[in-house]
mmCIF file of C-alpha atoms in Angstrom:
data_model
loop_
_atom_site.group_PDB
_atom_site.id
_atom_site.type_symbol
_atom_site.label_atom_id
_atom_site.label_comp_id
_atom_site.label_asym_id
_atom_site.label_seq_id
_atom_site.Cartn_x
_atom_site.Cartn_y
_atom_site.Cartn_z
ATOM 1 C CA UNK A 1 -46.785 201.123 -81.754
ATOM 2 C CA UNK A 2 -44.117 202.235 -83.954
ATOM 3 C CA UNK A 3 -43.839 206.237 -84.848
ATOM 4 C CA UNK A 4 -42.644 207.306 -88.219
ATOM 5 C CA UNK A 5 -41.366 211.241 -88.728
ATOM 6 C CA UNK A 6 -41.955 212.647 -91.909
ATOM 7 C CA UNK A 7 -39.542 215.090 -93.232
ATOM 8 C CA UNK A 8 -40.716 216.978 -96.266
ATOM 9 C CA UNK A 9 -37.844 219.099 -97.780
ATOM 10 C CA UNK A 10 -39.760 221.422 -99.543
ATOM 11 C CA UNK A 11 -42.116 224.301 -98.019
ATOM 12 C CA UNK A 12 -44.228 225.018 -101.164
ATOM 13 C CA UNK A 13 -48.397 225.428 -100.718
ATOM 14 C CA UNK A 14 -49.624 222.113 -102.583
ATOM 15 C CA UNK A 15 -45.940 221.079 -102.334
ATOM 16 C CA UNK A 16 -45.995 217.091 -104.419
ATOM 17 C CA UNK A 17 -43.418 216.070 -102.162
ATOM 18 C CA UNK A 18 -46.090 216.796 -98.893
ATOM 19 C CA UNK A 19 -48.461 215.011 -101.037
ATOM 20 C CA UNK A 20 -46.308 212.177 -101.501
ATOM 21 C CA UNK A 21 -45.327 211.932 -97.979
ATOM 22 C CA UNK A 22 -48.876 211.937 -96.673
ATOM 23 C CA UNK A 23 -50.060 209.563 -99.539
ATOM 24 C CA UNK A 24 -47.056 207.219 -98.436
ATOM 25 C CA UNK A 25 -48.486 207.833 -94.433
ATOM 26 C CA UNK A 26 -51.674 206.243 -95.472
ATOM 27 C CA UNK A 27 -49.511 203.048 -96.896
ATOM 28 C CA UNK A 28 -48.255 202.116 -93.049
ATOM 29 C CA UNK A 29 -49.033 199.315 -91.397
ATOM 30 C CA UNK A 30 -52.355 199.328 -88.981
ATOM 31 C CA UNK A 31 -48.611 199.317 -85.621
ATOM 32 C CA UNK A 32 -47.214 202.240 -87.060
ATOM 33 C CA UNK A 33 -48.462 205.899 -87.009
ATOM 34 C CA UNK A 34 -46.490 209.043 -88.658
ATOM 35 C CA UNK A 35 -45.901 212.217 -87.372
ATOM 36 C CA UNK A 36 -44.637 215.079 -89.549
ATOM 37 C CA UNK A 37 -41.607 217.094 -88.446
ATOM 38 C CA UNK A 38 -41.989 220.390 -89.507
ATOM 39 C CA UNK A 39 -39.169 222.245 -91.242
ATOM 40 C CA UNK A 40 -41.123 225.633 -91.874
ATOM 41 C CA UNK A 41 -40.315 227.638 -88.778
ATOM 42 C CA UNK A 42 -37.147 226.439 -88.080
ATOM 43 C CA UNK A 43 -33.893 229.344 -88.298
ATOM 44 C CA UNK A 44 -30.954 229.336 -90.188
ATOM 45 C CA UNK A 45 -28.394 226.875 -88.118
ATOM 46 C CA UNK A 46 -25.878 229.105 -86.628
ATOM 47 C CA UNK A 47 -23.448 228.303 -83.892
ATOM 48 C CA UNK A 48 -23.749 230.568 -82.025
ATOM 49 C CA UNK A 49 -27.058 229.618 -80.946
ATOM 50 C CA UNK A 50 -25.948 225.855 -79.320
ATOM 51 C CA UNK A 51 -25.640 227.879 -75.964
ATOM 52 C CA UNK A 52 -29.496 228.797 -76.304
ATOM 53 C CA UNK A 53 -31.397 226.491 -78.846
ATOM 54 C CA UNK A 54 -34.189 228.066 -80.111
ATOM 55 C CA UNK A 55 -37.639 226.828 -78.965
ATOM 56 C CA UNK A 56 -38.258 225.572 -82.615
ATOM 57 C CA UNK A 57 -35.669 223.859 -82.539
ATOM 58 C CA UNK A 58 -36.371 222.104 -79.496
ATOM 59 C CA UNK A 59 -39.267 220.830 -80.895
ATOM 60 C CA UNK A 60 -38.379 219.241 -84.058
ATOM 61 C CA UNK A 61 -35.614 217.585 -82.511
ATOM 62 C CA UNK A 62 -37.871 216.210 -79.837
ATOM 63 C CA UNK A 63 -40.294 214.995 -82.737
ATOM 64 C CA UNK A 64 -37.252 213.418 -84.154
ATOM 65 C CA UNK A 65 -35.561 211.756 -80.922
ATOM 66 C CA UNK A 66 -39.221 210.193 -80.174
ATOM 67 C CA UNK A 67 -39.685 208.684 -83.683
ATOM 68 C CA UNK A 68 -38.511 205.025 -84.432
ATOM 69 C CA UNK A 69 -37.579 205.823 -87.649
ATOM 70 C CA UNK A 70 -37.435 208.873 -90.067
ATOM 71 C CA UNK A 71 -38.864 208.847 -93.583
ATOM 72 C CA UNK A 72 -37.209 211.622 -95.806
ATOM 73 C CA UNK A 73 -39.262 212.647 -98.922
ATOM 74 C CA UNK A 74 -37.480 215.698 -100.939
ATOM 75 C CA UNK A 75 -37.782 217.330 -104.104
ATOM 76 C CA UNK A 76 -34.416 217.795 -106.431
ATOM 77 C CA UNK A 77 -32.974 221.423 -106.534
ATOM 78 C CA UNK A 78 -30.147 221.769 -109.117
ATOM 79 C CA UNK A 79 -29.242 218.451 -108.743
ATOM 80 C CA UNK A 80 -29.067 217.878 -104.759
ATOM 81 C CA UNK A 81 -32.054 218.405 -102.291
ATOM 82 C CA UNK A 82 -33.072 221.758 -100.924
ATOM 83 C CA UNK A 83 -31.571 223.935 -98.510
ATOM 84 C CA UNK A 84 -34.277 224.018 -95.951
ATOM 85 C CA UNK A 85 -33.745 220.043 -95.677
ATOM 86 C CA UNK A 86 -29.872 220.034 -94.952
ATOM 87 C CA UNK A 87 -30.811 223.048 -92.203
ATOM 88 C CA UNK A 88 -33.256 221.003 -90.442
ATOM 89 C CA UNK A 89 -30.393 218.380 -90.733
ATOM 90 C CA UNK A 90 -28.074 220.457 -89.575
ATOM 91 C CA UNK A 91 -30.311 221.525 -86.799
ATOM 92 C CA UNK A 92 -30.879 218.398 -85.381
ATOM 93 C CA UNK A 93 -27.430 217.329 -85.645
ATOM 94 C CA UNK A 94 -26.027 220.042 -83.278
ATOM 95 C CA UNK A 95 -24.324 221.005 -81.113
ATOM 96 C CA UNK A 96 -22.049 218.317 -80.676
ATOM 97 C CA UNK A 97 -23.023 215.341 -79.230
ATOM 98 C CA UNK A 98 -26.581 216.025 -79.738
ATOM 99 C CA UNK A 99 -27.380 214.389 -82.914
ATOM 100 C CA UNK A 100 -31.324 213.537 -82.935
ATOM 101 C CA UNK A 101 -30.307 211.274 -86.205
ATOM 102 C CA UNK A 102 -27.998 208.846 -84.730
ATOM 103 C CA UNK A 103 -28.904 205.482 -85.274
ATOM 104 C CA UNK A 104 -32.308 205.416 -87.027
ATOM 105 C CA UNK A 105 -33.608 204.110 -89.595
ATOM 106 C CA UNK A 106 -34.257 205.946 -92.967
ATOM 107 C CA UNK A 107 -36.035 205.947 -95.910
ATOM 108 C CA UNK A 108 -35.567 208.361 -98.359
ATOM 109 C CA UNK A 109 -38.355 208.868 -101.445
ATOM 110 C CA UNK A 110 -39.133 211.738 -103.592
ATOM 111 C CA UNK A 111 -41.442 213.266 -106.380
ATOM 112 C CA UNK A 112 -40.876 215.756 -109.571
ATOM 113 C CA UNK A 113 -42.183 216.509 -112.981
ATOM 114 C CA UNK A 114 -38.991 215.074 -114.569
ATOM 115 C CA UNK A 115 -38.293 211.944 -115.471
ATOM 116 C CA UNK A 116 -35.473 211.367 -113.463
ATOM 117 C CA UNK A 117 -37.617 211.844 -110.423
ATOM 118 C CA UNK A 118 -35.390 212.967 -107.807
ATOM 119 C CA UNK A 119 -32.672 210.599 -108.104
ATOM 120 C CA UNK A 120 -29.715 212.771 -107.450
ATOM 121 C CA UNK A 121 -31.367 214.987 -104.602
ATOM 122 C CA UNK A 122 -31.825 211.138 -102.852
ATOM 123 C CA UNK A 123 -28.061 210.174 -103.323
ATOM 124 C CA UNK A 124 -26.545 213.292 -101.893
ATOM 125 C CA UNK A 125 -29.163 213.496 -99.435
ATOM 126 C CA UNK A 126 -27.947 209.549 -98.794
ATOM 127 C CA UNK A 127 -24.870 210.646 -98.002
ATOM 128 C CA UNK A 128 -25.370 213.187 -95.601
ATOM 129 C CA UNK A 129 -27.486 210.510 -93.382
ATOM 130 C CA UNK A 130 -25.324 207.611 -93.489
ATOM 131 C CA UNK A 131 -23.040 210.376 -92.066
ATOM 132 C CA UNK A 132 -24.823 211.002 -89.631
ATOM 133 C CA UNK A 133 -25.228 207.462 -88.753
ATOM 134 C CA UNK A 134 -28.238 207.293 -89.859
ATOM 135 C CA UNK A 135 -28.264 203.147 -91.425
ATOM 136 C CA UNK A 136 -30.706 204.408 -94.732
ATOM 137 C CA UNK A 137 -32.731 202.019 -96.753
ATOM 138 C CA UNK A 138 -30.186 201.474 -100.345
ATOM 139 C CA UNK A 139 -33.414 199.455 -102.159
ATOM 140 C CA UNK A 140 -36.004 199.582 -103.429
ATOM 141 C CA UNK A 141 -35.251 203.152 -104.736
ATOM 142 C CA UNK A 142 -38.330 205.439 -105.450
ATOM 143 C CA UNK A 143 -37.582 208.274 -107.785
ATOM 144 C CA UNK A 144 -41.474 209.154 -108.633
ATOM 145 C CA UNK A 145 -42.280 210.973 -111.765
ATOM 146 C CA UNK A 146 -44.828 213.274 -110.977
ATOM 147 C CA UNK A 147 -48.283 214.447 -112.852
ATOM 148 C CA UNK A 148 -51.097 216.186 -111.802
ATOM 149 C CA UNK A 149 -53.179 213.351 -111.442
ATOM 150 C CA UNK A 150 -50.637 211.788 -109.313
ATOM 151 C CA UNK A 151 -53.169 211.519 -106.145
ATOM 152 C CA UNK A 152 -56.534 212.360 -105.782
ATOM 153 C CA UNK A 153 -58.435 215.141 -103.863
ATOM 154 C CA UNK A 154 -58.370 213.200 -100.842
ATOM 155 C CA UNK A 155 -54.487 212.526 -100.766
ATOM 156 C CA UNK A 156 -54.601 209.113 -102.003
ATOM 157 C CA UNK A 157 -52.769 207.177 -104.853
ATOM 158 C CA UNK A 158 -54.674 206.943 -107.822
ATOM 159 C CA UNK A 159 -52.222 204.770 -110.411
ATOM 160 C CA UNK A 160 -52.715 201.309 -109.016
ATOM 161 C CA UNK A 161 -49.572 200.419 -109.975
ATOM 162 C CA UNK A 162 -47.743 203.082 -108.392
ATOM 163 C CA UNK A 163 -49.782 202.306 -105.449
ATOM 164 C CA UNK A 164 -48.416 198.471 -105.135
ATOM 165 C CA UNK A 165 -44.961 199.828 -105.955
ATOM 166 C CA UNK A 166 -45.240 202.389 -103.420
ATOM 167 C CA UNK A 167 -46.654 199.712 -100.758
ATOM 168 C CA UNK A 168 -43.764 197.476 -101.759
ATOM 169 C CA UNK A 169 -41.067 200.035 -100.416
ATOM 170 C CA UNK A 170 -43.364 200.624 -97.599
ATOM 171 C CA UNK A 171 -43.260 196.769 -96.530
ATOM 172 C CA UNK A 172 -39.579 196.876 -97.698
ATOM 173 C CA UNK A 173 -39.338 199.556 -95.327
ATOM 174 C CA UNK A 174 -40.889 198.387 -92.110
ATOM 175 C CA UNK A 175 -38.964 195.674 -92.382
ATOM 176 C CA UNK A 176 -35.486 197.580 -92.665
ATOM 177 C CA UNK A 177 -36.791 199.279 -89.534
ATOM 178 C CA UNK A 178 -37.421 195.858 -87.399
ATOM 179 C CA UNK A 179 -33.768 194.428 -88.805
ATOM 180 C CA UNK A 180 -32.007 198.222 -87.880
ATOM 181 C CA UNK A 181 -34.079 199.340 -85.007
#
């Protein structure tokens, strides 16, 4: 069994990038399961905390380090992705020589009203990760143009053609993960 973490860059109630990411949980395959990191609690990244990580932080980099791989789902902010995201990146980047990102896998999807989905957010967000060393899915891209009737009560898909598209980059996915992993 393969474990996927979910990191949702946005901390909004009803948030479309949470409901993406737990619409796009239900797409795995029947070997993989996904766990969501949780950005929510997690301090401002300061230095002079390496000495004496906060328990918080601790935890989402042990969600992290256990994972396989790491799908990314983030809303666009003036053009680039949110600050809480790059903290929790930051966070489990550091201190030196502890980077919880090294090596795995990533996908990197998001959702917004607009029409250009979230298309700049992904490619700044892309290169943070590859920075990290992160080796990130390039294609199929997913920049998502959200509605209200996006996904249904339940969390599920309810355009069936989003839904294949969507299960495309999910199969694209899984297989970036076996050829990376």
């Amino acid at each position: 069994m393969k474990t996927i973490a979910f990191v949702v860059g946005s901390l909004r109630q009803g948030s479309y990038n949470q409901q993406l990411a737990q619409a796009i949980s239900k797409l795995l395959p029947s070997d993989y399961t996904a766990v969501f990191a949780d950005i929510s609690k997690l301090p401002l990244y300061n230095q002079d905390n390496d000495a004496n990580t906060p328990e918080e932080v601790l935890e989402f980099k042990q969600v992290i380090a256990t994972s396989d791989a790491v799908i990314f789902v983030t809303p666009e902010y003036n053009r680039s992705f949110p600050g809480v995201l790059k903290n929790a990146i930051d966070q489990g980047s550091r201190p030196y020589g502890t980077n919880v990102w090294q090596g795995k896998p990533a996908g990197i999807l998001g959702t917004s009203p607009g029409a250009l989905g979230t298309a700049l957010a992904q490619q700044h967000l892309r290169n943070v990760l590859t920075f990290l060393d992160m080796a990130v899915l390039s294609q199929p891209d997913v920049y998502l143009q959200f509605n209200e009737n996006s996904f249904d009560a339940e969390g599920n898909i309810t355009n069936d053609s989003t839904k294949a598209y969507l299960q495309g980059w999910v199969k694209h996915y899984v297989e970036w993960i076996k050829k990376t992993a």
